[in-house]
Short mmCIF file of C-alpha atoms in Angstrom, two decimals:
data_model
loop_
_atom_site.label_atom_id
_atom_site.label_comp_id
_atom_site.label_asym_id
_atom_site.label_seq_id
_atom_site.Cartn_x
_atom_site.Cartn_y
_atom_site.Cartn_z
CA UNK A 282 142.07 147.06 62.52
CA UNK A 283 143.01 144.16 60.46
CA UNK A 284 139.68 145.18 58.11
CA UNK A 285 142.74 147.17 55.33
CA UNK A 286 144.37 143.89 54.57
CA UNK A 287 141.11 141.67 53.22
CA UNK A 288 140.98 142.79 49.99
CA UNK A 289 144.87 141.05 49.70
CA UNK A 290 142.48 137.89 50.83
CA UNK A 291 140.93 138.07 46.64
CA UNK A 292 143.54 136.42 44.05
CA UNK A 293 144.02 139.25 41.56
CA UNK A 294 144.51 141.83 44.24
CA UNK A 295 147.14 140.10 45.04
CA UNK A 296 148.62 139.10 42.69
CA UNK A 297 149.30 143.12 42.41
CA UNK A 298 150.77 143.51 45.65
CA UNK A 299 153.17 140.53 44.67
CA UNK A 300 153.73 142.70 40.71
CA UNK A 301 154.40 145.84 42.96
CA UNK A 302 156.83 144.38 45.24
CA UNK A 303 158.61 142.22 42.66
CA UNK A 304 161.30 144.59 42.01
CA UNK A 305 161.87 146.30 45.04
CA UNK A 306 162.71 143.05 47.03
CA UNK A 307 164.19 140.85 43.78
CA UNK A 308 167.34 143.50 42.74
CA UNK A 309 168.04 145.23 45.69
CA UNK A 310 168.39 141.54 47.36
CA UNK A 311 170.98 140.43 44.20
CA UNK A 312 172.85 143.47 44.49
CA UNK A 313 172.93 142.94 48.34
CA UNK A 314 174.12 139.49 47.66
CA UNK A 315 176.66 140.18 45.47
CA UNK A 316 178.25 142.91 47.84
CA UNK A 317 178.06 140.93 50.38
CA UNK A 318 180.01 138.58 49.17
CA UNK A 319 183.00 140.64 47.57
CA UNK A 320 183.59 141.91 50.28
CA UNK A 321 183.50 138.84 52.50
CA UNK A 322 185.78 137.01 49.65
CA UNK A 323 188.04 139.40 49.41
CA UNK A 324 188.39 142.66 51.37
CA UNK A 325 187.01 141.15 55.09
CA UNK A 326 190.48 139.71 56.88
CA UNK A 327 191.36 136.57 57.45
CA UNK A 328 190.28 134.60 60.25
CA UNK A 329 193.28 134.00 62.57
CA UNK A 330 192.20 130.56 62.80
CA UNK A 331 190.36 129.31 59.89
CA UNK A 332 192.28 131.11 57.72
CA UNK A 333 190.53 131.92 54.20
CA UNK A 334 188.25 128.84 54.74
CA UNK A 335 186.86 130.64 57.05
CA UNK A 336 184.63 132.88 54.12
CA UNK A 337 182.01 130.30 54.00
CA UNK A 338 181.17 132.04 56.55
CA UNK A 339 179.61 134.52 54.35
CA UNK A 340 177.26 132.72 52.25
CA UNK A 341 176.53 129.27 55.21
CA UNK A 342 174.87 131.50 58.10
CA UNK A 343 173.15 133.37 56.30
CA UNK A 344 171.49 130.15 54.11
CA UNK A 345 170.94 128.83 57.54
CA UNK A 346 169.52 131.72 60.05
CA UNK A 347 167.05 132.04 56.84
CA UNK A 348 166.27 128.34 56.76
CA UNK A 349 164.95 128.25 59.55
CA UNK A 350 163.51 132.21 58.98
CA UNK A 351 161.71 131.22 56.21
CA UNK A 352 160.60 127.92 58.20
CA UNK A 353 158.41 130.11 60.06
CA UNK A 354 156.91 132.24 57.83
CA UNK A 355 155.60 129.05 55.78
CA UNK A 356 154.01 127.76 58.90
CA UNK A 357 152.78 131.61 59.42
CA UNK A 358 150.79 131.07 56.12
CA UNK A 359 150.23 127.72 57.29
CA UNK A 360 148.45 128.98 60.53
CA UNK A 361 146.45 131.53 58.83
CA UNK A 362 144.58 128.90 56.46
CA UNK A 363 143.74 126.67 58.52
CA UNK A 364 141.98 129.08 60.85
CA UNK A 365 140.58 132.19 58.75
CA UNK A 366 140.67 129.92 55.50
CA UNK A 367 142.30 132.25 52.98
CA UNK A 368 142.62 130.74 49.66
CA UNK A 369 145.32 132.92 49.09
CA UNK A 370 147.49 132.32 52.77
CA UNK A 371 147.90 128.42 51.25
CA UNK A 372 149.26 129.59 47.89
CA UNK A 373 151.77 131.88 50.14
CA UNK A 374 152.72 128.68 51.93
CA UNK A 375 153.28 126.92 48.75
CA UNK A 376 155.31 129.33 47.11
CA UNK A 377 157.83 129.20 49.88
CA UNK A 378 158.21 125.93 50.18
CA UNK A 379 160.52 125.25 47.46
CA UNK A 380 162.78 128.85 48.17
CA UNK A 381 162.68 126.95 51.46
CA UNK A 382 164.13 124.09 50.44
CA UNK A 383 166.99 125.28 47.96
CA UNK A 384 168.24 127.22 51.25
CA UNK A 385 168.12 125.04 53.37
CA UNK A 386 170.45 122.44 51.03
CA UNK A 387 173.10 125.52 50.68
CA UNK A 388 172.92 125.81 54.30
CA UNK A 389 173.94 122.25 54.61
CA UNK A 390 176.21 122.30 51.59
CA UNK A 391 178.28 124.76 52.34
CA UNK A 392 178.53 123.27 55.81
CA UNK A 393 179.57 120.32 54.20
CA UNK A 394 181.74 122.37 52.41
CA UNK A 395 183.56 124.26 55.76
CA UNK A 396 183.31 121.07 57.30
CA UNK A 397 185.41 118.55 55.39
CA UNK A 398 188.87 120.86 55.84
CA UNK A 399 187.89 122.58 59.48
CA UNK A 400 186.80 119.09 61.59
CA UNK A 401 188.83 116.72 58.32
CA UNK A 402 184.67 114.68 57.53
CA UNK A 403 182.13 116.63 54.84
CA UNK A 404 178.94 115.60 56.92
CA UNK A 405 179.12 114.20 61.16
CA UNK A 406 175.42 113.15 62.60
CA UNK A 407 175.88 115.75 65.13
CA UNK A 408 172.60 117.39 66.76
CA UNK A 409 172.66 120.80 64.56
CA UNK A 410 173.72 118.27 61.27
CA UNK A 411 170.75 116.69 61.66
CA UNK A 412 168.32 119.15 62.76
CA UNK A 413 168.85 121.41 60.00
CA UNK A 414 168.85 118.01 57.56
CA UNK A 415 165.16 117.05 59.03
CA UNK A 416 164.59 121.69 57.95
CA UNK A 417 164.79 119.81 54.52
CA UNK A 418 162.82 116.80 54.90
CA UNK A 419 159.87 118.88 56.35
CA UNK A 420 160.20 121.64 53.83
CA UNK A 421 160.90 118.69 51.04
CA UNK A 422 157.64 116.63 52.99
CA UNK A 423 154.92 120.35 52.55
CA UNK A 424 155.86 120.16 49.20
CA UNK A 425 155.15 116.42 48.39
CA UNK A 426 151.79 116.60 50.12
CA UNK A 427 150.74 119.82 49.28
CA UNK A 428 151.36 118.11 45.00
CA UNK A 429 149.78 114.72 46.23
CA UNK A 430 146.34 117.03 46.42
CA UNK A 431 144.33 117.32 43.08
CA UNK A 432 142.17 118.95 45.31
CA UNK A 433 144.07 122.26 46.41
CA UNK A 434 142.02 123.58 49.29
CA UNK A 435 143.00 120.47 50.95
CA UNK A 436 145.99 119.70 49.69
CA UNK A 437 146.78 123.00 51.43
CA UNK A 438 144.71 122.49 54.52
CA UNK A 439 147.06 118.88 54.88
CA UNK A 440 149.87 120.22 53.97
CA UNK A 441 150.01 123.38 56.63
CA UNK A 442 148.81 121.17 59.21
CA UNK A 443 152.60 119.08 58.52
CA UNK A 444 153.84 123.11 58.52
CA UNK A 445 152.83 123.72 61.95
CA UNK A 446 153.56 120.15 62.98
CA UNK A 447 157.17 121.34 62.08
CA UNK A 448 158.06 124.25 63.47
CA UNK A 449 158.79 122.10 66.69
CA UNK A 450 161.80 121.94 64.96
CA UNK A 451 162.86 125.79 64.45
CA UNK A 452 163.56 125.90 67.72
CA UNK A 453 165.37 122.20 67.99
CA UNK A 454 167.69 123.88 65.65
CA UNK A 455 168.83 126.84 67.38
CA UNK A 456 169.41 125.22 70.58
CA UNK A 457 170.98 122.28 69.31
CA UNK A 458 174.48 123.78 69.93
CA UNK A 459 173.03 124.30 73.41
CA UNK A 460 171.43 121.30 74.89
CA UNK A 461 173.83 118.59 73.48
CA UNK A 462 177.77 118.39 73.19
CA UNK A 463 178.31 119.14 69.39
CA UNK A 464 180.82 119.87 67.14
CA UNK A 465 179.26 122.03 65.04
CA UNK A 466 180.57 125.86 67.08
CA UNK A 467 177.36 128.29 68.73
CA UNK A 468 176.22 130.62 68.51
CA UNK A 469 177.69 134.25 66.71
CA UNK A 470 175.89 136.68 66.06
CA UNK A 471 171.73 135.10 66.16
CA UNK A 472 171.70 135.68 70.30
CA UNK A 473 171.14 138.34 72.84
CA UNK A 474 174.70 139.67 73.78
CA UNK A 475 176.98 141.52 71.74
CA UNK A 476 178.20 140.14 68.23
CA UNK A 477 181.67 137.66 68.83
CA UNK A 478 182.96 138.67 65.46
CA UNK A 479 185.05 141.43 65.18
CA UNK A 480 183.26 145.14 62.43
CA UNK A 481 185.26 145.00 60.10
CA UNK A 482 183.60 140.55 59.06
CA UNK A 483 180.08 141.32 60.54
CA UNK A 484 179.54 143.68 57.81
CA UNK A 485 179.77 141.65 54.85
CA UNK A 486 177.80 139.27 56.62
CA UNK A 487 175.07 141.18 57.43
CA UNK A 488 174.70 142.32 54.24
CA UNK A 489 174.69 139.19 52.59
CA UNK A 490 171.72 138.20 55.18
CA UNK A 491 169.84 140.99 53.75
CA UNK A 492 170.18 140.36 50.18
CA UNK A 493 169.19 137.39 50.93
CA UNK A 494 166.44 138.00 52.70
CA UNK A 495 165.09 140.47 49.79
CA UNK A 496 166.01 137.11 47.18
CA UNK A 497 163.79 134.84 49.60
CA UNK A 498 161.15 137.76 49.83
CA UNK A 499 161.67 138.32 45.64
CA UNK A 500 161.25 134.50 44.58
CA UNK A 501 158.45 134.04 47.13
CA UNK A 502 156.59 136.70 45.05
CA UNK A 503 157.33 135.11 41.98
CA UNK A 504 156.09 131.79 42.78
CA UNK A 505 152.96 133.50 44.69
CA UNK A 506 152.01 135.12 41.90
CA UNK A 507 152.67 131.41 39.32
CA UNK A 508 150.42 130.01 41.83
CA UNK A 509 147.32 132.22 41.75
CA UNK A 510 147.34 132.33 38.02
CA UNK A 511 147.26 127.99 38.41
CA UNK A 512 144.21 128.42 40.80
CA UNK A 513 142.02 131.14 38.67
CA UNK A 514 143.65 130.56 35.07
CA UNK A 515 140.18 130.46 33.41
CA UNK A 516 139.04 133.60 34.97
CA UNK A 517 139.18 136.99 32.59
CA UNK A 518 141.67 138.77 34.39
CA UNK A 519 144.50 136.25 33.64
CA UNK A 520 143.16 136.11 29.99
CA UNK A 521 143.87 140.58 30.39
CA UNK A 522 147.41 139.67 31.67
CA UNK A 523 148.41 136.69 29.28
CA UNK A 524 147.66 138.98 26.97
CA UNK A 525 149.39 141.76 27.53
CA UNK A 526 152.16 139.57 29.00
CA UNK A 527 152.67 137.29 25.33
CA UNK A 528 151.09 140.17 22.97
CA UNK A 529 154.63 142.35 24.03
CA UNK A 530 156.82 139.49 24.53
CA UNK A 531 155.76 138.68 20.34
CA UNK A 532 156.29 142.29 19.91
CA UNK A 533 159.76 142.72 20.95
CA UNK B 219 191.57 143.82 49.29
CA UNK B 220 193.13 141.49 50.99
CA UNK B 221 195.15 139.14 48.68
CA UNK B 222 198.32 140.96 46.88
CA UNK B 223 197.08 139.60 43.95
CA UNK B 224 194.21 137.75 41.49
CA UNK B 225 196.23 134.21 41.05
CA UNK B 226 196.44 134.72 45.60
CA UNK B 227 192.62 135.15 45.31
CA UNK B 228 191.58 132.50 43.39
CA UNK B 229 194.01 130.33 45.70
CA UNK B 230 191.73 131.31 49.08
CA UNK B 231 195.23 130.84 51.35
CA UNK B 232 194.82 126.92 49.94
CA UNK B 233 191.07 126.84 50.63
CA UNK B 234 190.22 126.88 46.94
CA UNK B 235 188.00 124.04 46.28
CA UNK B 236 186.01 124.20 49.40
CA UNK B 237 185.03 128.09 49.02
CA UNK B 238 184.91 127.97 45.23
CA UNK B 239 182.45 125.00 45.83
CA UNK B 240 180.60 126.74 48.12
CA UNK B 241 179.43 129.53 46.50
CA UNK B 242 179.37 128.36 42.84
CA UNK B 243 177.07 125.33 43.87
CA UNK B 244 175.61 128.39 45.87
CA UNK B 245 175.33 130.51 42.88
CA UNK B 246 174.01 127.78 40.77
CA UNK B 247 171.21 126.73 43.26
CA UNK B 248 170.16 130.79 43.54
CA UNK B 249 169.82 130.95 40.62
CA UNK B 250 167.64 127.77 39.59
CA UNK B 251 165.16 128.35 41.31
CA UNK B 252 164.76 131.88 39.87
CA UNK B 253 164.80 131.12 36.41
CA UNK B 254 162.70 128.09 37.14
CA UNK B 255 160.24 130.80 39.14
CA UNK B 256 160.37 132.95 35.61
CA UNK B 257 159.70 129.93 33.13
CA UNK B 258 156.76 128.77 34.90
CA UNK B 259 155.34 131.24 35.09
CA UNK B 260 155.44 132.18 31.47
CA UNK B 261 154.40 128.47 30.86
CA UNK B 262 151.61 128.80 32.93
CA UNK B 263 150.62 132.56 31.27
CA UNK B 264 150.36 130.63 27.84
CA UNK B 265 148.85 127.21 29.74
CA UNK B 266 145.69 129.73 30.85
CA UNK B 267 145.74 131.58 27.18
CA UNK B 268 145.60 128.54 25.13
CA UNK B 269 142.92 127.36 26.96
CA UNK B 270 140.64 130.08 27.05
CA UNK B 271 140.13 129.78 23.64
CA UNK B 272 139.83 126.52 23.72
CA UNK B 273 136.85 127.02 25.96
CA UNK B 274 135.43 129.87 23.43
CA UNK B 275 136.22 128.19 20.23
CA UNK B 276 133.87 125.55 22.51
CA UNK B 277 131.41 128.41 23.18
CA UNK B 278 131.49 129.49 19.95
CA UNK B 279 130.83 126.12 18.31
CA UNK B 280 127.46 125.82 20.98
CA UNK B 281 126.26 129.10 19.73
CA UNK B 282 127.22 127.96 15.94
CA UNK B 283 124.53 125.12 15.67
CA UNK B 284 121.77 125.68 18.53
CA UNK B 285 119.18 123.48 17.03
CA UNK B 286 121.80 120.13 17.52
CA UNK B 287 121.37 121.81 20.97
CA UNK B 288 118.63 121.61 21.95
CA UNK B 289 117.81 119.14 20.82
CA UNK B 290 120.67 116.78 22.14
CA UNK B 291 119.27 118.58 25.84
CA UNK B 292 115.22 117.55 24.64
CA UNK B 293 116.84 113.57 23.94
CA UNK B 294 118.78 113.36 27.56
#
């Protein structure tokens, strides 16, 4: 049943897949981010309590949701790498870690810039904020642990175990606003209920969410390509690739 | 458009600092990661090319002096 998937464990096939997918992720992603931001910044109605400061939602919520999704995807890749011994799965894992860290940083930073005018503080040691900060440290830990090993198969296993153990933090972040009394508000859209937000405000948010998701996917395949080349740089197919890519650049 | 003019838009109802700081830093962070990935890609291709050229030179040198390499092997 899953046999069609097996050729993609081969680095060269995985590389070709990344090359094919990259433009479909990158350009629609950027387009959706631009549309979502402009719509959210200029055309969505003002919040009746927060005025225009609520417009930070159009990056804060997508980045916060996707920081958790990216972590989950990274942990799935780690699991596949550990259980089925796929080298390419570990490459996917380490390709996702930096963009995941950047997205988590954005969620924390925009949260601080939203917290200052609304709560009166850039930072509070609230359950939601603290668990999201731990998520950032988990990403950085996976990157650092992977970098600490010379043998990249060993590095993948060690960082993979760390990524898997860290998954426990994802539900903690999600339910932190319900389990503890937090300054942070409860879920607005990521719940099994009607979103508690007006449709004129929700649409640009969903477009920004889709855009950031596609952007993360695009950066993942870009970095995945880099990981494959890093591990296969002595192979003939990489030589042909380098000659073609660098030759073209010289011609321009 | 929710704002009467461009100045109002940039003022963000008095929250200009926080809104534009958020969007600005996010834009820079996303731009940085995508440019870093693209730059690394180019660097890796160059490394691959120079590394393989070096390997080709080593192989050519070995082939050019078969007697030396044989005597080395015999000596070792």
